[in-house]
Amino acid sequence: MPDSPRQFSLNSHFLNPDRSNLEDIRKLGYAFVDLIVDSVLDTQSHPFVKDETAFELRIPQQGQELLELLSEVRSQILPRTVNFQNPRYMGHMDSVPTAITIWADALVSAVNNNMLSYELAPIFTEMESQLMQWFGHFFGMGKDCFGTLTAGGSLANISGLLLARNWKCPESKNVGGSGNLVAFVSDAAHTSFEKAMNVIGIGKDNLVRVPTNDRGEILIEELEIAIQQAISQGKTPFFVAAIAGTTVTGAIDPIQAVGVIAKRYDCWFHVDAAYGGAGIFTPKLKPLFQGCELADSMTFNPQKWLWVARTCAMLIVKDRQHLVDGFAGELPYMDDRALNFGNLNLQGTRRTDSLKLWMAMKAMGIEGCRYLVERSLDLSHNLRQWVDASRDLELVCEPTLNIICLQSTDPQLSSAALRQQWIDEGKLWLSLPLWKGDRILKAVVLHPYAG
């Protein structure tokens, strides 16, 4: 065996089979628990960002003592992070994770199984399979639904478009080319659709963005006009998406109507419910999800409005065969008689995030999910009332979910200047998205103690 550096100790980094360092490893774990609880979670009264100075990377020649390293994280790294624990942070679709999913994420890392194949993660393959079917049934996607967890909603949307291309042009999976295919989404849809058109080789110029109303909901008549116009130009429509929770305003497209048009023109129908999908847990919003049964695929991110620690996102399909036809390859180094998720998505090696999602759903239950979603709706209504009562603010549009869009009415104070003023005062941290040509303020009310 090669000589080890004098300063390097295996026992500091791995549990010795003789268990001689078991208590040292346990002590390190407890130190992490204290760090997370004291310096991450218990910071609700701390600034949004405590230290904005530049970070300088320094990798030592010899390894650092681990407890000393944690001390450096506490003093030099955590003060530079954005403090989502502050209840006045409402900037983006970034939730504080439930406590169970924080520790579950550490457990996932410790187990470190690999979702590439069944033999590398047997229990988690079964768990993910059942979770995908459960969520698919919950959204009403039928008895044959299936799915896969993904590294975020963007990858789920990219995967949905790839499946659509391979469904419309099966030969493209082997020989490439995509003819004159064209896809349709609203002008409020996420930028991942442009990325997807690039990735699957069709090109973002063949993505048609359809106009929306003032709330960000797709205009059905404009969608059909756009499809008919593309056909008249010799193009082949292949993909239509409805958005359930747009990035800026949180709007939900009329899913049923969009789905009917998609089917009328023989298009793959995708629902991007990355953010808004959690709304289906409350009867207040469930009617807005009518039409999901028409979807061929759906994106949903529990890491957003279900408070699951990142990453946790999924692509659900109406029929498992869609994943087989769209992705199936060979894993010659694995047992091909088993269910291998590495054959059913764009990723190979992948974390077992199903454990984290399963623990979250077991801990919260359906009623807990409903309560949290409805609580955030109530808290966002409080914010909306505050805006209505102000002489210096106005709503940009009527909210659908727990996203409130507002702007300054003071001609001497732009929304951008007001935002910075609020951040400096520690009053609110809102984002400043571009909406229909103007910079507005957006509040996403996700913190369970927001106020």
Short mmCIF file of C-alpha atoms in Angstrom, two decimals:
data_model
loop_
_atom_site.label_atom_id
_atom_site.label_comp_id
_atom_site.label_asym_id
_atom_site.label_seq_id
_atom_site.Cartn_x
_atom_site.Cartn_y
_atom_site.Cartn_z
CA MET A 1 0.00 0.00 0.00
CA PRO A 2 1.24 3.53 -0.72
CA ASP A 3 2.49 5.58 2.16
CA SER A 4 -0.15 7.98 3.51
CA PRO A 5 0.68 11.58 4.31
CA ARG A 6 1.62 11.81 7.95
CA GLN A 7 -1.19 14.25 8.70
CA PHE A 8 -3.93 12.24 7.00
CA SER A 9 -6.05 9.93 9.14
CA LEU A 10 -8.45 7.41 7.64
CA ASN A 11 -10.31 7.31 10.94
CA SER A 12 -11.19 10.98 10.62
CA HIS A 13 -13.05 10.36 7.36
CA PHE A 14 -14.40 6.80 7.49
CA LEU A 15 -15.78 4.48 10.13
CA ASN A 16 -13.17 1.86 10.92
CA PRO A 17 -14.51 -1.70 10.68
CA ASP A 18 -13.22 -2.29 14.21
CA ARG A 19 -15.54 0.55 15.40
CA SER A 20 -12.70 2.15 17.29
CA ASN A 21 -13.66 5.62 16.06
CA LEU A 22 -17.44 5.18 16.30
CA GLU A 23 -17.83 7.86 18.95
CA ASP A 24 -15.64 10.30 17.02
CA ILE A 25 -17.85 9.88 13.95
CA ARG A 26 -20.92 10.33 16.15
CA LYS A 27 -19.41 13.47 17.67
CA LEU A 28 -18.84 14.90 14.19
CA GLY A 29 -22.49 14.20 13.33
CA TYR A 30 -23.69 15.94 16.47
CA ALA A 31 -21.49 18.90 15.58
CA PHE A 32 -23.25 19.11 12.21
CA VAL A 33 -26.65 18.96 13.93
CA ASP A 34 -25.67 21.85 16.20
CA LEU A 35 -24.35 23.81 13.24
CA ILE A 36 -27.55 23.33 11.24
CA VAL A 37 -29.94 24.05 14.11
CA ASP A 38 -28.03 26.98 15.63
CA SER A 39 -26.55 28.65 12.55
CA VAL A 40 -29.06 27.80 9.79
CA LEU A 41 -32.51 27.16 11.24
CA ASP A 42 -32.35 29.48 14.24
CA THR A 43 -31.67 32.57 12.13
CA GLN A 44 -35.20 33.82 11.53
CA SER A 45 -34.37 37.20 13.04
CA HIS A 46 -31.08 37.50 11.17
CA PRO A 47 -30.52 39.65 8.04
CA PHE A 48 -31.31 38.33 4.59
CA VAL A 49 -27.56 38.23 3.87
CA LYS A 50 -25.23 39.03 6.74
CA ASP A 51 -21.90 39.20 4.89
CA GLU A 52 -21.69 40.31 1.24
CA THR A 53 -17.90 40.38 0.98
CA ALA A 54 -16.21 38.25 -1.68
CA PHE A 55 -15.36 34.63 -0.95
CA GLU A 56 -11.81 33.41 -1.56
CA LEU A 57 -11.21 29.72 -2.26
CA ARG A 58 -8.22 28.22 -0.46
CA ILE A 59 -7.46 24.51 -0.75
CA PRO A 60 -4.72 23.50 1.75
CA GLN A 61 -1.87 21.16 1.01
CA GLN A 62 -2.71 19.16 4.12
CA GLY A 63 -6.24 18.46 5.23
CA GLN A 64 -7.88 20.61 7.89
CA GLU A 65 -9.17 19.36 11.23
CA LEU A 66 -12.86 18.65 10.71
CA LEU A 67 -14.22 20.50 13.74
CA GLU A 68 -12.03 23.44 12.80
CA LEU A 69 -13.52 23.26 9.31
CA LEU A 70 -17.04 23.39 10.73
CA SER A 71 -16.06 26.45 12.70
CA GLU A 72 -14.91 28.08 9.46
CA VAL A 73 -18.23 27.19 7.81
CA ARG A 74 -20.05 28.80 10.72
CA SER A 75 -18.06 32.03 10.59
CA GLN A 76 -17.16 32.42 6.90
CA ILE A 77 -19.72 30.55 4.77
CA LEU A 78 -23.13 30.64 6.42
CA PRO A 79 -23.13 34.44 6.91
CA ARG A 80 -22.74 34.74 3.12
CA THR A 81 -25.78 32.59 2.32
CA VAL A 82 -29.23 33.95 1.52
CA ASN A 83 -31.26 33.45 4.67
CA PHE A 84 -34.46 31.72 3.56
CA GLN A 85 -35.27 31.12 7.24
CA ASN A 86 -36.15 34.81 7.63
CA PRO A 87 -39.98 34.89 7.42
CA ARG A 88 -39.75 38.15 5.46
CA TYR A 89 -37.88 36.48 2.60
CA MET A 90 -40.47 36.02 -0.17
CA GLY A 91 -38.32 36.47 -3.24
CA HIS A 92 -38.60 33.30 -5.29
CA MET A 93 -40.07 29.81 -5.24
CA ASP A 94 -37.64 28.79 -2.49
CA SER A 95 -39.23 27.18 0.52
CA VAL A 96 -37.72 26.38 3.88
CA PRO A 97 -37.56 22.58 4.02
CA THR A 98 -39.43 20.65 6.66
CA ALA A 99 -37.17 19.36 9.42
CA ILE A 100 -37.74 15.71 8.48
CA THR A 101 -36.47 16.32 4.93
CA ILE A 102 -33.32 18.07 6.16
CA TRP A 103 -32.31 15.00 8.12
CA ALA A 104 -33.66 12.66 5.43
CA ASP A 105 -31.33 14.35 2.95
CA ALA A 106 -28.38 13.53 5.20
CA LEU A 107 -29.66 9.95 5.43
CA VAL A 108 -29.84 9.72 1.63
CA SER A 109 -26.20 10.80 1.47
CA ALA A 110 -25.16 8.31 4.12
CA VAL A 111 -26.88 5.36 2.44
CA ASN A 112 -25.57 6.58 -0.94
CA ASN A 113 -27.38 3.99 -3.03
CA ASN A 114 -27.54 4.60 -6.76
CA MET A 115 -30.80 4.87 -8.73
CA LEU A 116 -29.03 3.74 -11.90
CA SER A 117 -30.33 0.22 -11.45
CA TYR A 118 -32.38 -2.09 -9.29
CA GLU A 119 -29.39 -4.03 -8.01
CA LEU A 120 -27.81 -0.80 -6.71
CA ALA A 121 -30.98 0.45 -5.00
CA PRO A 122 -33.63 -2.28 -4.75
CA ILE A 123 -35.82 -0.81 -2.00
CA PHE A 124 -35.59 2.69 -3.49
CA THR A 125 -36.46 1.45 -6.98
CA GLU A 126 -39.64 -0.04 -5.54
CA MET A 127 -40.27 3.10 -3.49
CA GLU A 128 -39.83 5.48 -6.42
CA SER A 129 -42.01 3.33 -8.65
CA GLN A 130 -44.85 3.37 -6.16
CA LEU A 131 -44.47 7.08 -5.40
CA MET A 132 -44.63 7.98 -9.09
CA GLN A 133 -47.78 5.91 -9.52
CA TRP A 134 -49.30 7.43 -6.38
CA PHE A 135 -48.72 10.99 -7.56
CA GLY A 136 -49.89 10.11 -11.07
CA HIS A 137 -53.13 8.72 -9.69
CA PHE A 138 -53.50 11.76 -7.42
CA PHE A 139 -53.38 14.00 -10.49
CA GLY A 140 -55.83 11.72 -12.29
CA MET A 141 -53.45 10.46 -14.97
CA GLY A 142 -54.87 6.95 -15.14
CA LYS A 143 -54.09 3.39 -14.09
CA ASP A 144 -51.05 2.99 -16.36
CA CYS A 145 -49.22 6.12 -15.20
CA PHE A 146 -45.59 6.01 -14.13
CA GLY A 147 -42.69 8.42 -13.76
CA THR A 148 -39.23 9.19 -12.53
CA LEU A 149 -37.66 11.64 -10.12
CA THR A 150 -35.40 14.19 -11.78
CA ALA A 151 -32.79 16.78 -10.81
CA GLY A 152 -35.25 19.68 -10.96
CA GLY A 153 -38.18 20.86 -13.01
CA SER A 154 -36.07 22.01 -15.94
CA LEU A 155 -34.83 18.48 -16.53
CA ALA A 156 -38.38 17.18 -16.22
CA ASN A 157 -39.58 19.63 -18.89
CA ILE A 158 -36.62 18.78 -21.13
CA SER A 159 -37.44 15.10 -20.71
CA GLY A 160 -41.09 15.69 -21.54
CA LEU A 161 -40.19 17.41 -24.80
CA LEU A 162 -37.76 14.63 -25.68
CA LEU A 163 -40.46 12.02 -25.12
CA ALA A 164 -42.82 14.06 -27.30
CA ARG A 165 -40.29 14.28 -30.12
CA ASN A 166 -39.60 10.54 -30.02
CA TRP A 167 -43.34 9.81 -29.92
CA LYS A 168 -44.05 12.02 -32.94
CA CYS A 169 -40.94 10.97 -34.88
CA PRO A 170 -39.84 7.56 -33.54
CA GLU A 171 -37.01 7.36 -36.06
CA SER A 172 -35.39 10.50 -34.66
CA LYS A 173 -34.19 8.53 -31.64
CA ASN A 174 -31.85 6.54 -33.89
CA VAL A 175 -31.12 8.64 -36.95
CA GLY A 176 -31.66 12.18 -35.66
CA GLY A 177 -33.51 14.90 -37.48
CA SER A 178 -36.88 16.28 -36.53
CA GLY A 179 -38.50 17.45 -39.75
CA ASN A 180 -40.49 20.63 -39.29
CA LEU A 181 -41.64 20.04 -35.74
CA VAL A 182 -42.97 22.99 -33.74
CA ALA A 183 -43.99 23.28 -30.07
CA PHE A 184 -46.37 25.67 -28.28
CA VAL A 185 -46.23 27.16 -24.78
CA SER A 186 -47.47 30.40 -23.30
CA ASP A 187 -45.36 33.56 -23.17
CA ALA A 188 -45.37 33.12 -19.38
CA ALA A 189 -43.91 29.60 -19.50
CA HIS A 190 -40.54 28.79 -17.95
CA THR A 191 -37.28 29.33 -19.85
CA SER A 192 -36.54 25.61 -19.61
CA PHE A 193 -38.67 25.09 -22.70
CA GLU A 194 -36.16 27.06 -24.78
CA LYS A 195 -33.38 24.96 -23.27
CA ALA A 196 -35.32 21.82 -24.10
CA MET A 197 -35.79 22.76 -27.76
CA ASN A 198 -32.06 23.30 -27.99
CA VAL A 199 -31.21 20.04 -26.23
CA ILE A 200 -33.50 17.85 -28.34
CA GLY A 201 -32.18 19.34 -31.57
CA ILE A 202 -35.29 21.13 -32.82
CA GLY A 203 -34.14 24.64 -31.96
CA LYS A 204 -35.76 27.35 -29.90
CA ASP A 205 -36.92 29.19 -33.03
CA ASN A 206 -39.44 26.38 -33.35
CA LEU A 207 -40.93 27.13 -29.95
CA VAL A 208 -44.01 29.33 -30.36
CA ARG A 209 -44.87 31.44 -27.32
CA VAL A 210 -48.59 32.14 -27.25
CA PRO A 211 -49.93 35.41 -25.77
CA THR A 212 -51.46 35.46 -22.29
CA ASN A 213 -53.96 37.66 -20.47
CA ASP A 214 -53.08 40.10 -17.69
CA ARG A 215 -52.79 37.29 -15.13
CA GLY A 216 -50.51 35.19 -17.33
CA GLU A 217 -53.06 32.60 -18.47
CA ILE A 218 -52.73 31.39 -22.05
CA LEU A 219 -55.31 32.73 -24.51
CA ILE A 220 -57.01 29.66 -25.95
CA GLU A 221 -58.09 31.32 -29.18
CA GLU A 222 -54.53 32.55 -29.75
CA LEU A 223 -53.19 29.03 -29.19
CA GLU A 224 -55.41 27.57 -31.88
CA ILE A 225 -54.60 30.39 -34.28
CA ALA A 226 -50.88 29.79 -33.73
CA ILE A 227 -51.22 26.06 -34.39
CA GLN A 228 -53.24 26.62 -37.56
CA GLN A 229 -50.74 29.18 -38.77
CA ALA A 230 -47.85 26.75 -38.23
CA ILE A 231 -49.69 24.06 -40.20
CA SER A 232 -50.30 26.50 -43.06
CA GLN A 233 -46.54 27.11 -43.15
CA GLY A 234 -45.86 23.41 -43.63
CA LYS A 235 -44.79 22.75 -40.04
CA THR A 236 -45.86 19.86 -37.84
CA PRO A 237 -47.18 20.70 -34.37
CA PHE A 238 -46.04 18.01 -31.91
CA PHE A 239 -46.12 19.47 -28.38
CA VAL A 240 -48.46 21.73 -26.42
CA ALA A 241 -47.97 22.66 -22.76
CA ALA A 242 -50.29 24.06 -20.13
CA ILE A 243 -48.64 25.80 -17.19
CA ALA A 244 -49.98 25.28 -13.67
CA GLY A 245 -48.23 27.99 -11.71
CA THR A 246 -46.31 30.37 -13.95
CA THR A 247 -42.94 31.61 -12.74
CA VAL A 248 -43.87 35.27 -12.35
CA THR A 249 -47.58 35.50 -11.50
CA GLY A 250 -48.44 31.93 -10.48
CA ALA A 251 -51.17 31.72 -13.11
CA ILE A 252 -52.77 28.41 -14.06
CA ASP A 253 -53.70 27.89 -17.69
CA PRO A 254 -57.14 26.41 -18.48
CA ILE A 255 -55.73 22.89 -18.52
CA GLN A 256 -58.82 21.17 -19.88
CA ALA A 257 -59.16 23.56 -22.81
CA VAL A 258 -55.46 23.43 -23.68
CA GLY A 259 -55.53 19.64 -23.54
CA VAL A 260 -58.50 19.41 -25.87
CA ILE A 261 -56.72 21.55 -28.46
CA ALA A 262 -53.53 19.51 -28.10
CA LYS A 263 -55.43 16.31 -28.84
CA ARG A 264 -57.37 17.93 -31.69
CA TYR A 265 -54.10 18.55 -33.51
CA ASP A 266 -52.46 15.26 -32.54
CA CYS A 267 -49.95 16.85 -30.18
CA TRP A 268 -48.29 15.54 -27.07
CA PHE A 269 -49.91 17.32 -24.10
CA HIS A 270 -47.61 18.30 -21.22
CA VAL A 271 -48.60 20.02 -17.96
CA ASP A 272 -45.85 21.98 -16.25
CA ALA A 273 -47.07 21.95 -12.65
CA ALA A 274 -43.58 22.33 -11.21
CA TYR A 275 -44.75 25.01 -8.81
CA GLY A 276 -48.53 25.01 -8.73
CA GLY A 277 -49.05 21.25 -8.63
CA ALA A 278 -49.25 21.22 -4.84
CA GLY A 279 -52.47 23.18 -5.18
CA ILE A 280 -54.26 19.93 -5.94
CA PHE A 281 -54.07 19.08 -2.24
CA THR A 282 -56.66 21.73 -1.38
CA PRO A 283 -60.31 21.72 -2.52
CA LYS A 284 -59.91 25.47 -3.00
CA LEU A 285 -57.69 24.92 -6.03
CA LYS A 286 -58.35 21.34 -7.13
CA PRO A 287 -60.95 22.34 -9.78
CA LEU A 288 -58.19 24.23 -11.62
CA PHE A 289 -56.47 20.89 -12.32
CA GLN A 290 -59.34 19.43 -14.32
CA GLY A 291 -57.87 18.21 -17.57
CA CYS A 292 -54.74 16.62 -16.12
CA GLU A 293 -56.23 13.28 -17.17
CA LEU A 294 -55.56 14.38 -20.77
CA ALA A 295 -51.84 14.93 -20.13
CA ASP A 296 -49.26 12.64 -21.66
CA SER A 297 -46.67 13.97 -19.21
CA MET A 298 -46.46 16.27 -16.22
CA THR A 299 -43.75 18.08 -14.26
CA PHE A 300 -44.14 18.46 -10.50
CA ASN A 301 -41.64 19.73 -7.93
CA PRO A 302 -42.30 18.85 -4.27
CA GLN A 303 -39.16 20.87 -3.51
CA LYS A 304 -41.18 24.02 -4.05
CA TRP A 305 -44.69 24.18 -2.56
CA LEU A 306 -44.45 20.93 -0.55
CA TRP A 307 -41.41 22.08 1.44
CA VAL A 308 -39.20 19.09 0.59
CA ALA A 309 -35.47 19.78 0.71
CA ARG A 310 -33.88 20.13 -2.71
CA THR A 311 -33.64 18.36 -4.98
CA CYS A 312 -37.01 16.71 -5.39
CA ALA A 313 -38.78 16.94 -8.75
CA MET A 314 -40.52 14.47 -11.02
CA LEU A 315 -41.75 13.71 -14.50
CA ILE A 316 -44.98 11.72 -14.55
CA VAL A 317 -46.26 10.05 -17.73
CA LYS A 318 -49.68 8.68 -18.60
CA ASP A 319 -48.19 5.37 -19.70
CA ARG A 320 -44.95 3.74 -18.56
CA GLN A 321 -44.35 2.71 -22.15
CA HIS A 322 -43.70 6.36 -22.99
CA LEU A 323 -40.53 6.23 -20.85
CA VAL A 324 -39.50 2.90 -22.37
CA ASP A 325 -39.98 4.14 -25.94
CA GLY A 326 -38.40 7.51 -25.24
CA PHE A 327 -35.33 6.51 -23.27
CA ALA A 328 -34.79 2.77 -23.19
CA GLY A 329 -31.23 1.75 -23.84
CA GLU A 330 -29.01 -1.03 -22.63
CA LEU A 331 -27.08 -1.32 -19.40
CA PRO A 332 -24.85 -4.28 -20.32
CA TYR A 333 -23.25 -4.21 -16.89
CA MET A 334 -26.62 -4.60 -15.09
CA ASP A 335 -29.40 -7.17 -14.90
CA ASP A 336 -31.75 -6.12 -17.69
CA ARG A 337 -34.57 -8.27 -16.32
CA ALA A 338 -35.16 -5.80 -13.50
CA LEU A 339 -36.60 -2.28 -13.49
CA ASN A 340 -33.60 -0.01 -13.99
CA PHE A 341 -34.41 3.69 -13.76
CA GLY A 342 -31.17 4.44 -15.57
CA ASN A 343 -33.00 3.22 -18.68
CA LEU A 344 -35.98 5.49 -18.09
CA ASN A 345 -34.54 8.99 -17.83
CA LEU A 346 -31.66 11.20 -18.92
CA GLN A 347 -29.64 10.59 -15.77
CA GLY A 348 -27.48 7.62 -14.91
CA THR A 349 -26.12 7.88 -11.40
CA ARG A 350 -28.77 9.51 -9.26
CA ARG A 351 -29.48 10.03 -5.57
CA THR A 352 -32.25 8.09 -3.87
CA ASP A 353 -34.42 11.16 -3.30
CA SER A 354 -37.43 8.86 -3.13
CA LEU A 355 -36.52 8.20 0.52
CA LYS A 356 -36.73 11.91 1.30
CA LEU A 357 -40.05 12.30 -0.51
CA TRP A 358 -41.51 9.17 1.09
CA MET A 359 -40.51 10.37 4.57
CA ALA A 360 -42.01 13.80 3.87
CA MET A 361 -45.32 12.34 2.73
CA LYS A 362 -45.44 9.89 5.63
CA ALA A 363 -44.68 12.66 8.13
CA MET A 364 -47.15 15.21 6.75
CA GLY A 365 -49.87 13.00 5.31
CA ILE A 366 -52.38 14.26 2.78
CA GLU A 367 -54.08 16.41 5.41
CA GLY A 368 -50.78 17.97 6.47
CA CYS A 369 -50.03 18.88 2.85
CA ARG A 370 -53.48 20.43 2.54
CA TYR A 371 -53.02 22.41 5.76
CA LEU A 372 -49.64 23.82 4.71
CA VAL A 373 -50.84 24.78 1.23
CA GLU A 374 -53.95 26.46 2.61
CA ARG A 375 -51.94 28.23 5.30
CA SER A 376 -49.69 29.74 2.65
CA LEU A 377 -52.75 30.86 0.71
CA ASP A 378 -54.11 32.54 3.84
CA LEU A 379 -50.78 34.25 4.55
CA SER A 380 -50.59 35.49 0.96
CA HIS A 381 -54.12 36.87 1.31
CA ASN A 382 -52.90 38.87 4.32
CA LEU A 383 -50.14 40.32 2.17
CA ARG A 384 -52.62 41.12 -0.57
CA GLN A 385 -54.78 43.02 1.94
CA TRP A 386 -51.73 44.98 3.05
CA VAL A 387 -51.06 45.98 -0.55
CA ASP A 388 -54.71 46.95 -1.07
CA ALA A 389 -54.60 49.16 2.01
CA SER A 390 -51.46 50.99 0.90
CA ARG A 391 -51.59 54.29 -0.98
CA ASP A 392 -48.13 53.68 -2.45
CA LEU A 393 -48.64 50.15 -3.79
CA GLU A 394 -50.95 48.37 -6.18
CA LEU A 395 -51.54 44.84 -7.36
CA VAL A 396 -50.25 44.02 -10.83
CA CYS A 397 -52.83 41.27 -11.28
CA GLU A 398 -55.27 39.17 -9.30
CA PRO A 399 -53.41 36.29 -7.62
CA THR A 400 -54.28 32.66 -8.29
CA LEU A 401 -51.90 30.96 -5.86
CA ASN A 402 -49.70 32.26 -3.04
CA ILE A 403 -47.80 34.63 -5.34
CA ILE A 404 -48.55 38.34 -5.04
CA CYS A 405 -47.33 40.69 -7.78
CA LEU A 406 -47.24 44.38 -6.91
CA GLN A 407 -45.64 47.64 -7.90
CA SER A 408 -44.96 51.11 -6.60
CA THR A 409 -47.46 53.83 -7.45
CA ASP A 410 -45.10 56.58 -6.33
CA PRO A 411 -43.73 58.26 -9.49
CA GLN A 412 -40.63 59.25 -7.50
CA LEU A 413 -39.88 55.70 -6.34
CA SER A 414 -39.45 52.86 -8.81
CA SER A 415 -40.26 49.30 -7.85
CA ALA A 416 -36.54 48.49 -8.06
CA ALA A 417 -35.65 51.30 -5.66
CA LEU A 418 -38.46 50.30 -3.30
CA ARG A 419 -37.27 46.71 -3.31
CA GLN A 420 -33.76 47.72 -2.33
CA GLN A 421 -35.10 50.02 0.36
CA TRP A 422 -37.12 47.18 1.88
CA ILE A 423 -34.11 44.83 1.77
CA ASP A 424 -31.86 47.41 3.43
CA GLU A 425 -34.47 47.95 6.15
CA GLY A 426 -34.96 44.22 6.66
CA LYS A 427 -38.64 44.70 5.87
CA LEU A 428 -39.13 42.35 2.90
CA TRP A 429 -36.99 40.51 0.35
CA LEU A 430 -38.93 40.38 -2.92
CA SER A 431 -37.78 39.59 -6.44
CA LEU A 432 -37.88 41.99 -9.38
CA PRO A 433 -39.07 40.05 -12.44
CA LEU A 434 -39.79 41.47 -15.87
CA TRP A 435 -43.52 41.23 -16.57
CA LYS A 436 -45.05 42.43 -19.83
CA GLY A 437 -42.27 44.95 -20.32
CA ASP A 438 -42.08 46.33 -16.78
CA ARG A 439 -40.07 45.48 -13.69
CA ILE A 440 -42.46 44.54 -10.91
CA LEU A 441 -42.20 43.18 -7.36
CA LYS A 442 -43.05 39.54 -6.70
CA ALA A 443 -43.73 37.94 -3.32
CA VAL A 444 -43.89 34.15 -3.05
CA VAL A 445 -45.39 33.43 0.36
CA LEU A 446 -43.90 30.06 1.28
CA HIS A 447 -42.49 30.53 4.77
CA PRO A 448 -45.00 28.96 7.18
CA TYR A 449 -44.50 31.89 9.58
CA ALA A 450 -44.39 34.61 6.92
CA GLY A 451 -45.39 38.04 8.08
#
